[in-house]
Coordinates of C-alpha atoms in Angstrom, one line a residue:
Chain A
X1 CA 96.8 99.9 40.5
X2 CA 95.3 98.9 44.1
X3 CA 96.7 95.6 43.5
X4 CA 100.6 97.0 42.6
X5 CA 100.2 99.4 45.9
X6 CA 99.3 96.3 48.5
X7 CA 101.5 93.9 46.7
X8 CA 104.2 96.8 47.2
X9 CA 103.2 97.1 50.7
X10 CA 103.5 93.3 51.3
X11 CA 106.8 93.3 50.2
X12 CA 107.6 96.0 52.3
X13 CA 106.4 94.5 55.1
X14 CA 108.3 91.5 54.4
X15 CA 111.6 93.0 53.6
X16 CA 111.2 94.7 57.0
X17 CA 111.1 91.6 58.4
X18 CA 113.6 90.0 56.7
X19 CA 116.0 93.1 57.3
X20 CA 114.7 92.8 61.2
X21 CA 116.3 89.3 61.5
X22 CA 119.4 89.8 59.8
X23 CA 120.3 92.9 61.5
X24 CA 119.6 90.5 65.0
X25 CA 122.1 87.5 63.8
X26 CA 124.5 90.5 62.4
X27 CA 128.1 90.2 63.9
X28 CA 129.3 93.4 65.1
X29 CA 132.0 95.3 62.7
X30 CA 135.2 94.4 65.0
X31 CA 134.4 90.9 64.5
X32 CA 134.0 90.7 60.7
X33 CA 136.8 93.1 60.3
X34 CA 139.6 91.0 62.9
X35 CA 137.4 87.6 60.9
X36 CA 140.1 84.8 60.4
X37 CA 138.6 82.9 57.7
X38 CA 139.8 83.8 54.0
X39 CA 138.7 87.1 52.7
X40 CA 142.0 87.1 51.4
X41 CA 142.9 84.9 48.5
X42 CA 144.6 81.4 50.1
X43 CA 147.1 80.2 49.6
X44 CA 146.3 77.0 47.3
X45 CA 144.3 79.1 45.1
X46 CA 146.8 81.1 44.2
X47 CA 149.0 78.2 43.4
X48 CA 146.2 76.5 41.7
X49 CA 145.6 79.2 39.4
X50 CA 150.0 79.9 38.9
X51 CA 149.8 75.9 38.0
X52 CA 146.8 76.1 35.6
X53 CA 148.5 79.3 33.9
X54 CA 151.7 77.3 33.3
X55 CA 149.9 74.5 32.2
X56 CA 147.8 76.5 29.1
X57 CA 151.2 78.7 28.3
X58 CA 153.2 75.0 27.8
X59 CA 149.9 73.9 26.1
X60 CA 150.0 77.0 23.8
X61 CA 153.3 76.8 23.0
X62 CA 153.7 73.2 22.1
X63 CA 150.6 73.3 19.8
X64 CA 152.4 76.3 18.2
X65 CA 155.5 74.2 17.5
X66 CA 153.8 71.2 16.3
X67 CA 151.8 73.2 14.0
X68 CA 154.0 73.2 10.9
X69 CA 154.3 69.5 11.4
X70 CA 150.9 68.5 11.5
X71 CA 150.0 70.6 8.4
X72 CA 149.5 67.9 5.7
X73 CA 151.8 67.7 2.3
X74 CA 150.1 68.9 -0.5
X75 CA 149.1 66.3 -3.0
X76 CA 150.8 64.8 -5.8
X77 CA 147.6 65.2 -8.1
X78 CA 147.5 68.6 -7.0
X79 CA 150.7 69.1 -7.9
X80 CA 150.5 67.7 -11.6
X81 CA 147.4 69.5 -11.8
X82 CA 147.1 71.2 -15.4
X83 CA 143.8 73.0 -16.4
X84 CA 142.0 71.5 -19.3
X85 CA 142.4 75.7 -21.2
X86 CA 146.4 75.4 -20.3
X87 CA 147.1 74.6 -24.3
X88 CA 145.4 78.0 -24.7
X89 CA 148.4 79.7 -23.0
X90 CA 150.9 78.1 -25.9
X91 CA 151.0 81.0 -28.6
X92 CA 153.5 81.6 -31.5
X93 CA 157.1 82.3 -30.4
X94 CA 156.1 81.5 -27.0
X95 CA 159.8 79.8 -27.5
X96 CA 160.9 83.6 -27.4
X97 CA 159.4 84.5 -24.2
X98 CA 160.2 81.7 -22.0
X99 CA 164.2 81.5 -23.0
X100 CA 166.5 83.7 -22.0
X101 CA 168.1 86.4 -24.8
X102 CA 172.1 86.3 -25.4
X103 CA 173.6 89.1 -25.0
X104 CA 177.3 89.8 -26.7
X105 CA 180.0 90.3 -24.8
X106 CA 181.2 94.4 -25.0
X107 CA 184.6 94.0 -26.5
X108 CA 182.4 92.5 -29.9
X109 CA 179.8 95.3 -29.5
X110 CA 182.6 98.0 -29.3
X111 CA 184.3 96.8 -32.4
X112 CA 180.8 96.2 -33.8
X113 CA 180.5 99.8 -33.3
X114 CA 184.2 100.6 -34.6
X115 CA 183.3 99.0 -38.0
X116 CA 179.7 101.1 -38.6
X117 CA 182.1 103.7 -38.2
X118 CA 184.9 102.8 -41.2
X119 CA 182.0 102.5 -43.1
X120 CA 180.4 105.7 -42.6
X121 CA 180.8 108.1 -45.1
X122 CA 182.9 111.4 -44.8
X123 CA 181.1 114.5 -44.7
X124 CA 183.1 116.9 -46.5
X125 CA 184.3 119.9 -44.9
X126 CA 182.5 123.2 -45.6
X127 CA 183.4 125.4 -48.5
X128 CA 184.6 128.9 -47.7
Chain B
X1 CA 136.0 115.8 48.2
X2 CA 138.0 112.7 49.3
X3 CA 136.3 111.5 52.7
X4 CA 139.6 112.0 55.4
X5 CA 141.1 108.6 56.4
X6 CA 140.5 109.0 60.2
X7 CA 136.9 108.7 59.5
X8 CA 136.1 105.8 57.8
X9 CA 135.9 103.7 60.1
X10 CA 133.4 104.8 61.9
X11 CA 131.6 105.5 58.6
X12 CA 131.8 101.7 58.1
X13 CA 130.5 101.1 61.5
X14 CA 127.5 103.3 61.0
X15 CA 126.9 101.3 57.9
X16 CA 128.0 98.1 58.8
X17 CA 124.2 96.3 59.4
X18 CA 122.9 97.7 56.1
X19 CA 126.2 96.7 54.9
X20 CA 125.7 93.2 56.1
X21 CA 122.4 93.0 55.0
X22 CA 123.6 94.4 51.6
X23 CA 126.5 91.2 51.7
X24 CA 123.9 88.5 52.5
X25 CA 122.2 89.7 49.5
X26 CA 124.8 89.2 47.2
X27 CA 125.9 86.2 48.7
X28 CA 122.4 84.2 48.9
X29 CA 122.1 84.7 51.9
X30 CA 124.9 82.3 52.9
X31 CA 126.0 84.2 56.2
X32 CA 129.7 83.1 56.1
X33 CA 130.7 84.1 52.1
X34 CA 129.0 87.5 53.5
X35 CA 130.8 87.9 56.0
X36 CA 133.9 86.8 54.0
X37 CA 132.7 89.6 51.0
X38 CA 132.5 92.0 54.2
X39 CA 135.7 91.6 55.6
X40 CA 137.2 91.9 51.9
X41 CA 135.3 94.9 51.0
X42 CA 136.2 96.8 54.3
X43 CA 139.7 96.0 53.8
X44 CA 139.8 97.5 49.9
X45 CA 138.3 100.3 51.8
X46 CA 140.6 101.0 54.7
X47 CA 143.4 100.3 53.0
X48 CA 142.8 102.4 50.1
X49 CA 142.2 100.4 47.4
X50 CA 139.0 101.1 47.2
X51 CA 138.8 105.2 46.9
X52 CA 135.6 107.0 47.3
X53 CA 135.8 110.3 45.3
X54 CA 132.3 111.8 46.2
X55 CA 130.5 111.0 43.2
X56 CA 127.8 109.3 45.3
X57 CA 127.2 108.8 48.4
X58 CA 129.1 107.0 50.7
X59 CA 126.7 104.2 51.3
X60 CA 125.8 104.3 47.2
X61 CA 129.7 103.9 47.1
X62 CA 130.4 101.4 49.6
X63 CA 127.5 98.8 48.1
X64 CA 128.8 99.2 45.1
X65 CA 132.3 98.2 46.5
X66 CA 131.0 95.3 48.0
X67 CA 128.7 94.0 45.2
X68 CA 131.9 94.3 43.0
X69 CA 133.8 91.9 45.9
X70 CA 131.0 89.7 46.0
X71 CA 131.3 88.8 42.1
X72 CA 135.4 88.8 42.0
X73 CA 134.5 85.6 45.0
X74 CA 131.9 84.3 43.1
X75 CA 134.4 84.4 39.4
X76 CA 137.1 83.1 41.5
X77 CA 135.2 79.6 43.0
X78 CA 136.1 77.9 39.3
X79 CA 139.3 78.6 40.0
X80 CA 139.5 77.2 43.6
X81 CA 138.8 74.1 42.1
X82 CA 141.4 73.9 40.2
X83 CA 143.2 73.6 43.3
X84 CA 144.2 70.2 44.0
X85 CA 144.7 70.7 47.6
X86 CA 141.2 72.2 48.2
X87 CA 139.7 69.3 49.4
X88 CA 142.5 68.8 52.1
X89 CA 142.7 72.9 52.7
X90 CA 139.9 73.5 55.8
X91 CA 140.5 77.7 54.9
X92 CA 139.8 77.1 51.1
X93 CA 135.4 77.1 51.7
X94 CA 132.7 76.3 48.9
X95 CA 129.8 77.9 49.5
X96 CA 128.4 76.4 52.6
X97 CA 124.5 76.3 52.6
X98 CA 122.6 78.3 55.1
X99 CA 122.0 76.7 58.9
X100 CA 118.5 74.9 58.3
X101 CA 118.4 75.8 62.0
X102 CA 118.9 79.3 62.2
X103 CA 116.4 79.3 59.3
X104 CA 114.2 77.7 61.2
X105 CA 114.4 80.2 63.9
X106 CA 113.5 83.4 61.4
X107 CA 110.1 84.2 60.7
X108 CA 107.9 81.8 57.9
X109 CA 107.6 85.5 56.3
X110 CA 111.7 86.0 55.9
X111 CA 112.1 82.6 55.4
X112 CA 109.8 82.4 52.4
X113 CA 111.1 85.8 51.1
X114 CA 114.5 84.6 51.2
X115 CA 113.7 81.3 49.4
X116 CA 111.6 83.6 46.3
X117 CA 114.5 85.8 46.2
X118 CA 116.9 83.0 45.2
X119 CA 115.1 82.3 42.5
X120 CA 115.2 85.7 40.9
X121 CA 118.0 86.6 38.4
X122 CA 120.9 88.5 40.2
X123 CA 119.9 91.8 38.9
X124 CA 116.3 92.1 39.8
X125 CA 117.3 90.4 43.4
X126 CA 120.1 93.0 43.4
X127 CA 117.3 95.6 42.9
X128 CA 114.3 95.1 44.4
X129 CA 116.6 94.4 47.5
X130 CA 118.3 98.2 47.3
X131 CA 114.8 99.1 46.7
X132 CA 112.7 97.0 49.4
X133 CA 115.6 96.6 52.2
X134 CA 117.8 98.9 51.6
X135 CA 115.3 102.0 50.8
X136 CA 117.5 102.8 48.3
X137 CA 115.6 105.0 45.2
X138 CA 115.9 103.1 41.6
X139 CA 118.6 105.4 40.8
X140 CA 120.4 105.0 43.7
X141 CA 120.0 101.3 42.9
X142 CA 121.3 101.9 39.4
X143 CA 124.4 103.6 40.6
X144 CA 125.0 100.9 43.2
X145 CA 124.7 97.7 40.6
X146 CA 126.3 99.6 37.8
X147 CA 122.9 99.7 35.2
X148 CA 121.5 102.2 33.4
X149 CA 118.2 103.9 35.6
X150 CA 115.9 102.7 32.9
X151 CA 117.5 99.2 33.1
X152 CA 117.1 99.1 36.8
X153 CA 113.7 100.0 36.5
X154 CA 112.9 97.3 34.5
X155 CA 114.3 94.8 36.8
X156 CA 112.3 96.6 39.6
X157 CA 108.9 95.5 37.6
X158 CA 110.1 92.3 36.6
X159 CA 111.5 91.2 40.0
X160 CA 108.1 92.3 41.7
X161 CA 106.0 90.7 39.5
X162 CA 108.3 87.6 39.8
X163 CA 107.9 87.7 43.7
X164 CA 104.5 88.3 43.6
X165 CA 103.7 84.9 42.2
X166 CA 106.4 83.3 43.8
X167 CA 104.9 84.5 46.9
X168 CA 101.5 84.1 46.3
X169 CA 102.5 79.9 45.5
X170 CA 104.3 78.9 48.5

């Protein structure tokens, strides 16, 4: 505790020092406020940093476009690929499934529908 | 309560050697970026892009204006040298190192203080010199470098520890 308070006091003492011999060298206010040198940013830094912009936009943009280009094909063996459980998929009347059904044309299906008719028969009218 | 234009500058004047003090801090004590971070920081200040809206105090307020100028300078020196002209530019400056013989001129006590505090991490240099030089209290020193109070008291400890033996060696 002793030890913290004079180490403390030691660093006071040297900060006071230190604080003592900047404020000597200080320039006075007018003269860092009229300074010349760059507080602003210059000139070639700003063109630097337009230039290095450009350059990661065109960078960005041509590895976008060559993207679909450099993706590789996929392979024929992957392609022709069939699982070893495929013939498991192959059941009954599968033939059914996978074609497409015919369907009649409707003139046929209206005189399909005209002939159920003729041989319907009448219903007799009701008695009195 | 907005501080009235007409008087900041002479609130920076009254500052202006803690101020300074504050720069060379932030700038390892490298006399010409803190000047540099100075002029910069007083400008965002009279010309009002730096606001001060009374949440602190004006001197909390302006340190933490100029520690904030001091790291967009030191973020921006990658990106002078992408500059291809910098070398020929003599206004485009890398950080020059200090004058061995104004160094020489300062006290062996300064001159060994400065050396320990460049080799502490920036936020426990940042601290114990709001703390030590400054007179700053931790929370003060919180508010200034943008920490927590707890945080800034740990970087207090650690940074006086850290100068202790740093001190006690050279």
């Amino acid at each position: 505790m002793t030890r913290d308070r004079d180490h403390d006091g030691v660093l006071h003492e040297a900060f006071a020092e230190l604080r003592r011999e900047d404020t000597a060298h200080a320039p006075s206010f007018d003269a860092v406020v009229q300074r010349t040198s760059g507080a602003t940013t210059p000139v070639p830094l700003r063109g630097g940093a337009l230039a290095a912009g450009m350059l990661a936009a065109a960078l960005v943009v041509g590895l976008l476009v060559r993207r679909p280009a450099l993706a590789p094909p996929p392979a024929a063996a992957t392609l022709a690929w069939t699982a070893p459980t495929d013939f498991l998929l192959r059941t009954p009347g599968i033939e059914v499934l996978e074609s497409v059904p015919h369907i009649a044309p409707r003139r046929s299906l209206l005189a399909l529908d005209g002939a159920a008719a003729a041989m319907e028969p009448k219903r007799r009218s009701p008695s009195p | 309560m907005p501080r009235a234009e007409a008087e900041l500058p002479g609130q920076l004047e009254e500052l202006h050697a803690a101020s300074y003090g504050w720069a060379l801090g932030c700038c390892g004590y490298d006399r010409e970026e803190a000047q540099d971070v100075l002029q910069a920081a007083y400008l965002k200040v009279l010309d009002g892009r730096a606001r001060f809206d009374g949440a602190s105090s004006f001197k909390t307020w302006l340190f933490a204006v100029i520690r904030r100028t001091a790291g967009e300078r030191r973020r921006s020196r990658w990106t002078r040298a992408l500059a291809l002209d910098r070398w020929s530019s003599a206004k485009v400056r890398t950080a020059d190192p200090p004058d061995p013989e104004q160094a020489a001129r300062g006290s062996e006590t300064a001159r060994r203080l400065r050396l320990a505090l460049r080799e502490l991490p920036r936020r426990q240099r940042e601290v114990v010199h709001l703390v030590f030089y400054q007179d700053l209290s931790l929370e003060e020193a919180a508010q200034v470098a943008g920490i927590s109070a707890g945080s800034a008291r740990t970087h207090y400890h650690r940074a006086k520890a850290r100068l202790r033996a740093l001190l006690e060696t050279r």
